Every structure is written in structure tokens, then in C-alpha cells.
């Protein structure tokens, strides 16, 4: 099975660089979402800046 890409030559199915980056963004977005929910539960112990950074991390992962 080959993965056909538009901009590069076809390659055998393996851990391509885009796949590693894709999964990294997904994992960081999930981690930020979980930490954001925890920060909302303990709202008096966390700052607005921390929650803003976590939302920004989720947004970057969603793009």
C-alpha cells in the first residue's frame, strides 16, 4: 500500500513526517483540553492567563 501525496513522490506506508506532526498536535490539544477542564474546576487556584494559554494551545492544535 502506497500513500500518494500531491507535492512529493509516492512513498511506502511508514511514519511520515507529517503524520508525526499531526499526532503531536492532536495530543497537545487533548492535553490542553484536559488541563483546561481541571483549571476550570479549580478556578480559584488558577489564573486567567493559564486558562488563556491552554485555550490558545487547543486552538493551535485545532488548526
Backbone as a ProteinNet text record, in pm:
[ID]
protein_1_A
[PRIMARY]
XXXXXXXXXXXXXXXXXXXXXXXXXXXXXXXXXXXXXXXXXXXXXXXXXXXXXXXXXXXXXXX
[TERTIARY]
84.6	0	89.1	62.9	138.1	50	112.4	44.1	80.7	-18.6	6.1	-15.2	88.6	79.9	90.4	43.5	40.6	177.3	248.9	371.6	499.9	494.8	615.9	592.4	699.1	689.9	618.8	547.1	482	584.2	545.1	632.8	561	639.1	580.2	518.2	415.2	345.9	438.9	464.3	552.9	518.8	597.8	577	634.7	552.3	594.3	601.5	684.3	698.8	566.7	479.4	352.2	265.1	274.7	193	237.7	367.1	419.5	376.3	387.1	346.5	196	118.8	-26.8	-65.7	-7.5	-40.2	10.8	122.2	171.9	71.7	18.2	-80.3	-207.5	-251.5	-371.6	-348.5	-235	-206.1	-193.1	-128.3	-114.7	-249.9	-337.8	-471	-553.3	-546.6	-619	-564.6	-432.5	-373.3	-416	-416.8	-459.8	-607	-689.3	-832.1	-853.7	-782.7	-795.6	-746.8	-631.9	-580.2	-671.9	-734.4	-827.8	-949.5	-1001.2	-1115.3	-1078.1	-958.4	-912	-896.6	-843.9	-828.2	-963.4	-1065.3	-1199	-1257.8	-1229.4	-1279.4	-1216.8	-1089.8	-1018.1	-993.1	-1099.5	-1088.4	-1023.1	-1045.2	-987.2	-837.3	-787.3	-645.2	-564.4	-631.2	-560.5	-584.9	-497.2	-508.4	-578	-623.5	-684.8	-580.6	-457.3	-350.2	-325.5	-328.4	-310	-422.2	-545.3	-658.3	-649.8	-604.2	-589.7	-483.6	-373.7	-267.6	-317	-394	-447.2	-545.9	-629.3	-722.2	-645.5	-540.4	-458.6	-393.7	-345.5	-285.9	-388.9	-510.9	-616.6	-648.2	-650.3	-681.1	-573.1	-447.7	-338.7	-348.8	-381.8	-398.2	-517.3	-619.6	-739.4	-717.6	-622.7	-595.9	-515.2
-117.1	0	123.4	214.1	338.7	456.2	555.6	681.1	777.4	826.7	917.8	1060.8	1140.2	1280.9	1365.5	1486.2	1573.2	1635.8	1672.8	1750.4	1668.7	1541.6	1460	1327.1	1254	1122.6	1025.3	926.4	825.3	752.3	723.9	657.7	538.3	442.9	329.3	377.2	306.7	347.2	330.9	438	438.8	562.9	588.8	710.7	827.3	885.2	1001.2	1122.7	1220.4	1337.3	1409.7	1418.7	1487.9	1412.3	1279.8	1200.5	1222.7	1228.9	1251.6	1389.5	1489.5	1624.9	1630.6	1562.9	1559.8	1501.4	1388	1326	1408	1477.7	1565.4	1676.6	1738.3	1845.1	1792.9	1674.4	1616.1	1590.3	1531.6	1500.5	1627.3	1729.5	1853.1	1922.4	1913.8	1973.5	1899.1	1765.3	1688.5	1716.5	1725.6	1754.9	1893.5	1991	2125.6	2127	2048.8	2043.5	1984.5	1877.9	1815.2	1910.4	1973.7	2068.5	2190	2233.1	2345.4	2309.7	2188.7	2146.4	2138.6	2089.3	2085.4	2227.6	2318	2457.3	2523.1	2485.4	2540.2	2486.9	2361.2	2304.3	2372.6	2405.8	2472.3	2618.6	2688.1	2823.2	2921.6	2904.8	2998.4	2976	2859.4	2828.8	2848.5	2882	2903.3	3045.4	3091.6	3228.4	3230.9	3349.3	3368	3346.1	3384.8	3369.5	3221.8	3135.7	2992.3	2938	2975.4	2928	2980.7	3103	3159.5	3085.1	3050.2	2975.3	2837	2772.2	2640.2	2647.6	2749.8	2766.8	2795.6	2875	2902.2	2774.5	2690.1	2562.6	2473.5	2469.9	2391.5	2447.1	2579	2640.2	2610.3	2615	2583	2438	2349.3	2208.4	2184.3	2267.5	2250.4	2297.9	2386.3	2438.5	2338.1
0	0	0	-91.7	-100.7	-63.7	-6.5	22.3	-89.2	-158	-268.8	-221.1	-234.8	-198.1	-323.4	-315.6	-432	-458.2	-354	-370.6	-371.4	-333.9	-327.9	-398.6	-419.2	-481.5	-388.7	-443.2	-358	-270.9	-147	-51.4	7.5	54.3	123.8	254.4	299.7	421.9	541.5	611.2	728.3	808.7	911.7	989.6	911.9	830.1	753.1	845	812	899.7	926.8	828.3	850.9	949.3	950.6	1042.6	1187.2	1208.1	1343	1392.5	1307.3	1345.2	1371.1	1289	1304.4	1439.5	1476.1	1604	1721.9	1704.7	1810.5	1839.2	1733.7	1752.7	1817.5	1777.4	1837.9	1986.7	2020.6	2161.9	2244.9	2190.7	2268	2285.7	2186.9	2200.8	2305.1	2304.8	2406.6	2546.5	2558.7	2689.6	2737.5	2647.1	2684.9	2723.8	2654	2687.5	2826	2856.8	2988.9	3098.3	3075.3	3174.2	3189	3078.5	3085.5	3170.1	3153.5	3235.1	3383.3	3411.6	3550.7	3604.9	3521.2	3564.1	3589.9	3512.3	3537.9	3667.8	3698.6	3823.5	3945	3932.9	4042	4004.1	3968.8	3914.4	4011.2	4139.4	4235.9	4254.5	4214.9	4232.5	4103.9	3994.4	3867.8	3819.8	3733.8	3684.1	3547.8	3512.5	3381.1	3271.5	3298	3199.4	3167.5	3268.1	3245.4	3158.3	3188.9	3109	2966.1	2947.7	2813.8	2733.3	2798	2729.8	2689.6	2775.2	2742	2625.4	2622.4	2509.8	2381.5	2389	2271	2219.3	2309	2268.3	2199.7	2252.4	2187.7	2049.2	2035.6	1906.5	1803.2	1844.1	1751.8	1707.3	1799.6	1763.6	1673.4	1683.4	1600.5	1457.5	1438.9	1303.6	1231.4
[MASK]
+++++++++++++++++++++++++++++++++++++++++++++++++++++++++++++++

